[in-house]
CSV table of C-alpha atoms in Angstrom, one decimal:
chain,number,residue,atom,x,y,z
A,104,UNK,CA,-16.3,-48.4,99.2
A,105,UNK,CA,-14.0,-48.8,96.4
A,106,UNK,CA,-11.9,-46.0,94.2
A,107,UNK,CA,-13.2,-46.9,90.7
A,108,UNK,CA,-13.3,-44.6,87.8
A,109,UNK,CA,-17.3,-43.5,88.2
A,110,UNK,CA,-16.5,-43.0,92.2
A,111,UNK,CA,-13.9,-40.8,91.4
A,112,UNK,CA,-16.1,-38.8,89.0
A,113,UNK,CA,-18.4,-38.7,91.3
A,114,UNK,CA,-16.7,-36.2,93.8
A,115,UNK,CA,-18.2,-33.2,94.8
A,116,UNK,CA,-16.9,-30.1,97.1
A,117,UNK,CA,-18.8,-31.1,100.1
A,118,UNK,CA,-17.4,-27.8,102.2
A,119,UNK,CA,-15.5,-24.7,101.3
A,120,UNK,CA,-13.4,-22.8,104.4
A,121,UNK,CA,-12.3,-19.4,103.4
A,122,UNK,CA,-10.0,-19.0,106.6
A,123,UNK,CA,-7.0,-17.7,104.8
A,124,UNK,CA,-6.7,-14.4,103.1
A,125,UNK,CA,-3.6,-15.3,100.9
A,126,UNK,CA,-2.6,-18.7,98.8
A,127,UNK,CA,-2.4,-22.0,100.9
A,128,UNK,CA,1.0,-23.3,99.9
A,129,UNK,CA,1.1,-27.0,102.3
A,130,UNK,CA,-1.1,-29.2,103.0
A,131,UNK,CA,-0.9,-32.7,105.2
A,132,UNK,CA,-2.8,-35.4,106.2
A,133,UNK,CA,-2.4,-36.9,109.9
A,134,UNK,CA,-1.7,-40.5,109.2
A,135,UNK,CA,-4.8,-41.3,111.2
A,136,UNK,CA,-6.9,-39.4,108.3
A,137,UNK,CA,-8.5,-37.8,111.2
A,138,UNK,CA,-6.8,-34.2,110.9
A,139,UNK,CA,-5.8,-31.9,108.2
A,140,UNK,CA,-2.9,-29.3,108.3
A,141,UNK,CA,-2.7,-26.4,106.1
A,142,UNK,CA,-0.2,-23.0,105.9
A,143,UNK,CA,-0.4,-20.1,103.8
A,144,UNK,CA,1.5,-17.3,102.8
A,145,UNK,CA,-0.8,-14.8,105.2
A,146,UNK,CA,1.4,-17.0,107.7
A,147,UNK,CA,-1.3,-19.0,108.9
A,148,UNK,CA,-1.3,-22.5,110.1
A,149,UNK,CA,-4.9,-24.0,110.1
A,150,UNK,CA,-5.8,-27.5,111.5
A,151,UNK,CA,-9.1,-29.4,110.4
A,152,UNK,CA,-11.1,-32.0,111.6
A,153,UNK,CA,-12.0,-34.5,108.5
A,154,UNK,CA,-14.4,-36.5,110.3
A,155,UNK,CA,-16.8,-33.5,111.2
A,156,UNK,CA,-15.7,-31.4,108.5
A,157,UNK,CA,-14.9,-28.3,110.7
A,158,UNK,CA,-12.1,-26.1,111.1
A,159,UNK,CA,-10.4,-26.8,115.0
A,160,UNK,CA,-7.9,-24.1,115.4
A,161,UNK,CA,-5.6,-21.4,113.7
A,162,UNK,CA,-2.1,-20.7,114.8
A,163,UNK,CA,-0.3,-18.0,113.8
A,164,UNK,CA,3.4,-17.6,112.6
A,165,UNK,CA,3.8,-14.0,111.9
A,166,UNK,CA,7.5,-13.8,112.9
A,167,UNK,CA,8.9,-16.9,110.7
A,168,UNK,CA,6.4,-17.3,108.1
A,169,UNK,CA,5.5,-21.0,107.1
A,170,UNK,CA,5.8,-23.2,104.5
A,171,UNK,CA,6.1,-27.1,103.6
A,172,UNK,CA,4.5,-28.1,106.8
A,173,UNK,CA,4.1,-31.6,108.0
A,174,UNK,CA,2.4,-33.5,111.2
A,175,UNK,CA,5.0,-35.3,112.9
A,176,UNK,CA,4.4,-38.7,114.8
A,177,UNK,CA,3.4,-37.1,118.1
A,178,UNK,CA,0.0,-35.7,118.5
A,179,UNK,CA,-0.5,-32.1,117.7
A,180,UNK,CA,3.2,-31.4,116.6
A,181,UNK,CA,4.4,-30.2,113.2
A,182,UNK,CA,7.5,-29.4,111.6
A,183,UNK,CA,8.0,-26.5,108.9
A,184,UNK,CA,10.0,-24.4,106.9
A,185,UNK,CA,10.1,-20.7,107.5
A,186,UNK,CA,9.5,-18.0,104.8
A,187,UNK,CA,11.2,-15.2,106.8
A,188,UNK,CA,14.0,-14.0,109.4
A,189,UNK,CA,15.9,-17.4,108.5
A,190,UNK,CA,16.0,-20.8,106.7
A,191,UNK,CA,15.9,-23.3,109.5
A,192,UNK,CA,13.3,-25.7,110.3
A,193,UNK,CA,11.0,-25.3,113.2
A,194,UNK,CA,9.5,-28.0,115.2
A,195,UNK,CA,6.2,-26.5,116.7
A,196,UNK,CA,3.8,-27.8,119.6
A,197,UNK,CA,0.0,-27.2,118.1
A,198,UNK,CA,-1.3,-27.4,121.2
A,199,UNK,CA,0.1,-24.5,123.1
A,200,UNK,CA,1.9,-22.6,119.9
A,201,UNK,CA,5.1,-22.7,121.2
A,202,UNK,CA,8.5,-23.8,119.4
A,203,UNK,CA,10.1,-27.2,120.8
A,204,UNK,CA,13.2,-27.0,118.6
A,205,UNK,CA,14.9,-25.2,115.5
A,206,UNK,CA,16.9,-27.1,113.3
A,207,UNK,CA,19.3,-24.2,111.8
A,208,UNK,CA,21.9,-25.3,109.0
A,209,UNK,CA,20.3,-24.5,105.5
A,210,UNK,CA,21.6,-20.9,103.8
A,211,UNK,CA,18.8,-20.5,101.3
A,212,UNK,CA,15.3,-21.3,101.1
A,213,UNK,CA,14.3,-25.0,101.8
A,214,UNK,CA,12.3,-26.5,99.1
A,215,UNK,CA,11.6,-30.0,100.1
A,216,UNK,CA,10.9,-31.5,103.7
A,217,UNK,CA,9.6,-35.0,104.5
A,218,UNK,CA,9.2,-36.7,107.5
A,219,UNK,CA,9.9,-40.4,107.7
A,220,UNK,CA,7.1,-42.6,107.7
A,221,UNK,CA,8.2,-45.0,110.6
A,222,UNK,CA,10.4,-43.2,113.0
A,223,UNK,CA,11.3,-39.6,114.2
A,224,UNK,CA,13.6,-38.4,111.6
A,225,UNK,CA,13.1,-36.1,108.5
A,226,UNK,CA,14.9,-35.0,105.4
A,227,UNK,CA,15.0,-31.5,104.3
A,228,UNK,CA,16.7,-29.8,101.1
A,229,UNK,CA,17.4,-26.5,100.1
A,230,UNK,CA,18.5,-24.2,97.1
A,231,UNK,CA,21.5,-24.0,98.9
A,232,UNK,CA,22.3,-27.6,97.1
A,233,UNK,CA,22.3,-29.7,100.3
A,234,UNK,CA,20.1,-32.4,101.7
A,235,UNK,CA,20.1,-32.9,105.2
A,236,UNK,CA,18.7,-35.8,107.7
A,237,UNK,CA,17.5,-34.8,110.8
A,238,UNK,CA,16.1,-36.7,114.4
A,239,UNK,CA,13.6,-34.5,115.7
A,240,UNK,CA,15.0,-34.9,119.3
A,241,UNK,CA,18.5,-33.0,118.4
A,242,UNK,CA,18.9,-29.8,116.8
A,243,UNK,CA,22.1,-30.9,115.0
A,244,UNK,CA,22.1,-32.4,111.7
A,245,UNK,CA,22.4,-35.9,111.6
A,246,UNK,CA,23.6,-36.4,107.9
A,247,UNK,CA,24.8,-34.2,105.1
A,248,UNK,CA,24.8,-34.4,101.3
A,249,UNK,CA,26.3,-32.1,98.9
A,250,UNK,CA,24.3,-32.3,95.7
A,251,UNK,CA,24.8,-31.0,92.1
A,252,UNK,CA,21.9,-28.8,92.1
A,253,UNK,CA,18.5,-28.1,94.0
A,254,UNK,CA,17.1,-31.0,95.7
A,255,UNK,CA,13.4,-32.7,95.8
A,256,UNK,CA,13.3,-35.7,98.4
A,257,UNK,CA,11.1,-38.4,99.8
A,258,UNK,CA,11.1,-41.6,101.8
A,259,UNK,CA,9.8,-44.6,100.6
A,260,UNK,CA,6.6,-46.2,102.6
A,261,UNK,CA,9.0,-48.5,104.7
A,262,UNK,CA,11.4,-45.9,105.5
A,263,UNK,CA,14.3,-47.5,104.6
A,264,UNK,CA,15.5,-45.7,101.6
A,265,UNK,CA,14.8,-42.1,100.4
A,266,UNK,CA,15.2,-40.8,97.0
A,267,UNK,CA,16.8,-37.5,95.9
A,268,UNK,CA,15.6,-35.9,92.7
A,269,UNK,CA,18.6,-33.4,91.5
A,270,UNK,CA,18.6,-31.0,88.7
A,271,UNK,CA,15.2,-32.1,87.1
A,272,UNK,CA,17.1,-34.7,85.6
A,273,UNK,CA,18.5,-37.5,87.9
A,274,UNK,CA,16.9,-39.4,91.1
A,275,UNK,CA,19.5,-41.0,93.5
A,276,UNK,CA,18.6,-43.6,95.9
A,277,UNK,CA,20.2,-43.8,99.3
A,278,UNK,CA,19.7,-46.4,102.1
A,279,UNK,CA,19.3,-44.8,105.2
A,280,UNK,CA,21.4,-46.9,107.4
A,281,UNK,CA,24.6,-46.0,105.0
A,282,UNK,CA,23.7,-42.8,103.0
A,283,UNK,CA,27.5,-41.5,103.7
A,284,UNK,CA,28.3,-43.9,100.9
A,285,UNK,CA,26.5,-42.3,98.7
A,286,UNK,CA,23.5,-43.3,96.3
A,287,UNK,CA,23.1,-47.1,95.6
A,288,UNK,CA,21.4,-46.5,92.1
A,289,UNK,CA,21.1,-43.1,90.2
A,290,UNK,CA,18.2,-43.1,87.2
A,291,UNK,CA,18.9,-40.4,84.8
A,292,UNK,CA,16.0,-39.2,83.1
A,293,UNK,CA,15.7,-36.7,80.4
A,294,UNK,CA,16.3,-33.3,81.7
A,295,UNK,CA,13.1,-31.1,82.1
A,296,UNK,CA,13.4,-28.2,79.3
A,297,UNK,CA,10.4,-26.2,80.3
A,298,UNK,CA,10.0,-26.5,84.2
A,299,UNK,CA,11.8,-28.1,87.4
A,300,UNK,CA,10.9,-30.7,89.3
A,301,UNK,CA,9.3,-29.6,92.6
A,302,UNK,CA,8.1,-32.5,94.7
A,303,UNK,CA,8.7,-36.3,94.6
A,304,UNK,CA,6.6,-38.9,96.3
A,305,UNK,CA,6.6,-42.6,96.2
A,306,UNK,CA,3.4,-44.5,96.0
A,307,UNK,CA,2.1,-46.3,98.8
A,308,UNK,CA,3.2,-50.1,97.6
A,309,UNK,CA,6.6,-48.6,96.9
A,310,UNK,CA,6.5,-49.4,93.1
A,311,UNK,CA,6.2,-46.1,91.5
A,312,UNK,CA,7.9,-42.7,92.1
A,313,UNK,CA,5.7,-39.6,91.1
A,314,UNK,CA,7.5,-36.4,90.2
A,315,UNK,CA,5.8,-32.9,90.3
A,316,UNK,CA,6.7,-29.7,88.4
A,317,UNK,CA,6.3,-26.5,88.2
A,318,UNK,CA,5.0,-26.8,84.3
A,319,UNK,CA,1.9,-28.4,83.1
A,320,UNK,CA,3.7,-31.9,83.2
A,321,UNK,CA,3.5,-34.6,85.8
A,322,UNK,CA,6.1,-37.9,85.5
A,323,UNK,CA,5.7,-41.1,87.0
A,324,UNK,CA,8.5,-43.5,86.8
A,325,UNK,CA,9.6,-47.0,88.1
A,326,UNK,CA,11.1,-47.3,91.7
A,327,UNK,CA,13.1,-50.2,90.7
A,328,UNK,CA,14.4,-49.3,87.3
A,329,UNK,CA,13.8,-45.5,86.9
A,330,UNK,CA,12.0,-46.4,83.5
A,331,UNK,CA,9.6,-44.0,82.7
A,332,UNK,CA,5.9,-45.1,82.8
A,333,UNK,CA,3.6,-42.2,82.3
A,334,UNK,CA,3.7,-38.7,81.8
A,335,UNK,CA,0.5,-36.6,83.0
A,336,UNK,CA,-0.5,-33.3,81.1
A,337,UNK,CA,-3.7,-31.3,80.3
A,338,UNK,CA,-3.7,-29.6,83.4
A,339,UNK,CA,-2.7,-25.9,83.0
A,340,UNK,CA,0.2,-24.3,85.0
A,341,UNK,CA,0.8,-21.1,83.4
A,342,UNK,CA,2.1,-19.4,86.5
A,343,UNK,CA,5.3,-21.7,87.0
A,344,UNK,CA,4.0,-22.5,90.3
A,345,UNK,CA,5.1,-26.0,92.0
A,346,UNK,CA,1.7,-27.6,91.6
A,347,UNK,CA,1.6,-30.6,93.8
A,348,UNK,CA,0.4,-33.9,92.6
A,349,UNK,CA,-0.5,-36.8,94.5
A,350,UNK,CA,-1.8,-40.7,94.8
A,351,UNK,CA,-4.8,-42.2,96.1
A,352,UNK,CA,-4.3,-44.4,98.8
A,353,UNK,CA,-4.3,-47.5,96.7
A,354,UNK,CA,-1.7,-46.1,94.2
A,355,UNK,CA,-4.4,-46.6,91.3
A,356,UNK,CA,-5.2,-42.7,90.7
A,357,UNK,CA,-3.2,-39.5,90.4
A,358,UNK,CA,-4.4,-36.2,91.5
A,359,UNK,CA,-3.4,-33.1,90.5
A,360,UNK,CA,-4.3,-28.8,91.0
A,361,UNK,CA,-4.0,-26.7,88.0
A,362,UNK,CA,-4.1,-22.8,87.8
A,363,UNK,CA,-7.6,-22.8,86.4
A,364,UNK,CA,-8.8,-23.9,89.5
A,365,UNK,CA,-9.8,-27.4,88.5
A,366,UNK,CA,-8.8,-30.5,90.0
A,367,UNK,CA,-7.1,-33.3,87.2
A,368,UNK,CA,-7.4,-36.9,88.0
A,369,UNK,CA,-5.3,-39.6,86.2
A,370,UNK,CA,-5.5,-43.1,85.9
A,371,UNK,CA,-2.0,-44.3,86.8
A,372,UNK,CA,-1.8,-47.3,85.1
A,373,UNK,CA,-3.1,-46.2,82.1
A,374,UNK,CA,-2.0,-42.9,81.7
A,375,UNK,CA,-5.8,-41.7,80.4
A,376,UNK,CA,-7.4,-39.1,82.1
A,377,UNK,CA,-10.2,-40.3,84.5
A,378,UNK,CA,-12.1,-36.5,85.0
A,379,UNK,CA,-11.7,-33.0,85.7
A,380,UNK,CA,-13.4,-32.1,88.9
A,381,UNK,CA,-14.7,-28.6,89.0
A,382,UNK,CA,-14.9,-26.3,91.9
A,383,UNK,CA,-15.5,-23.2,93.6
A,384,UNK,CA,-11.7,-22.3,93.5
A,385,UNK,CA,-11.3,-18.8,92.4
A,386,UNK,CA,-7.3,-19.1,92.2
A,387,UNK,CA,-4.6,-21.8,91.6
A,388,UNK,CA,-5.1,-25.1,93.0
A,389,UNK,CA,-1.4,-25.6,94.4
A,390,UNK,CA,-2.2,-28.5,96.7
A,391,UNK,CA,-4.1,-31.7,96.3
A,392,UNK,CA,-4.1,-34.8,98.7
A,393,UNK,CA,-6.4,-37.8,99.2
A,394,UNK,CA,-7.1,-38.4,102.6
A,395,UNK,CA,-5.0,-41.9,103.8
A,396,UNK,CA,-8.2,-43.4,105.6
A,397,UNK,CA,-11.2,-41.7,104.9
A,398,UNK,CA,-12.9,-41.5,101.3
A,399,UNK,CA,-12.4,-37.9,101.1
A,400,UNK,CA,-9.9,-35.4,98.9
A,401,UNK,CA,-8.6,-32.0,99.9
A,402,UNK,CA,-7.5,-29.0,97.5
A,403,UNK,CA,-6.5,-25.4,98.2
A,404,UNK,CA,-6.3,-22.4,96.5
A,405,UNK,CA,-6.7,-19.6,99.0
A,406,UNK,CA,-9.8,-21.4,100.2
A,407,UNK,CA,-9.7,-25.1,101.4
A,408,UNK,CA,-11.9,-27.6,100.0
A,409,UNK,CA,-13.2,-30.8,101.1
A,410,UNK,CA,-14.9,-33.5,98.5
A,411,UNK,CA,-16.9,-36.3,99.3
A,412,UNK,CA,-18.4,-39.1,96.8
A,413,UNK,CA,-21.8,-38.9,95.8
A,414,UNK,CA,-22.2,-42.4,94.4
A,415,UNK,CA,-22.8,-45.4,96.3
A,416,UNK,CA,-20.7,-48.4,95.4
A,417,UNK,CA,-21.0,-50.7,98.0
């Protein structure tokens, strides 16, 4: 089945999960697309089976809180940032709810966390104006970059370079093998006036970078030249929350939540809005992601919704 406009418009909510009592602040699909993990401000981590459309397990993180959760490459393990006690990153075995390792170093809230697509390394960035590079096998930071402001970061699909967005106005690209030499290119963009950058993502083909904000604007830029390609607007964000924008697996469509509980979809190439998907979301939709392998979409407010297409294009 191909992702085309009328398939996207046909997406309907197939299942709603109401496991959480507070807003879901982060979600992540496993690379296989078989499972989805979420974390919430009620300190719960919930794991879902995407094939069966069922909830598999709930893990509590009452002591440290939980945000920015990501599956690692090993089965049944995840990393997440903390919302209580300290700003360490934690490596969790989901199978027995035990922490494998802590990664201390940041002195303020961690606001960006991403795992390498190819190896057991990850990047973290904090309001303390540093980016840190880690290896899952060691509690010691493998690399440290001091920046001029609050960072957002992302790996490219090959895991060879990473992008750091700084101060909501510049994107610096680093080679992972020689990041200590500084960025090999810096793209200067017009500084955001009304909002801050809250997330970066590379498209799966590595050609574009998607910039999420805590306002009602999403930007798409060329990953090689830094030229602005599209600005996506029309979704509501009147609460200043970091609403996630994400790509479809073929990089052709852009999805975003909104504070009015709906999901907005644009064509990445033309910037044209394809549709607005209405769900039973009663609160702002902060997280939206498309499954990397299956034809399904997940969106989350305090509830988690799984979406499936209702037309057959085969």
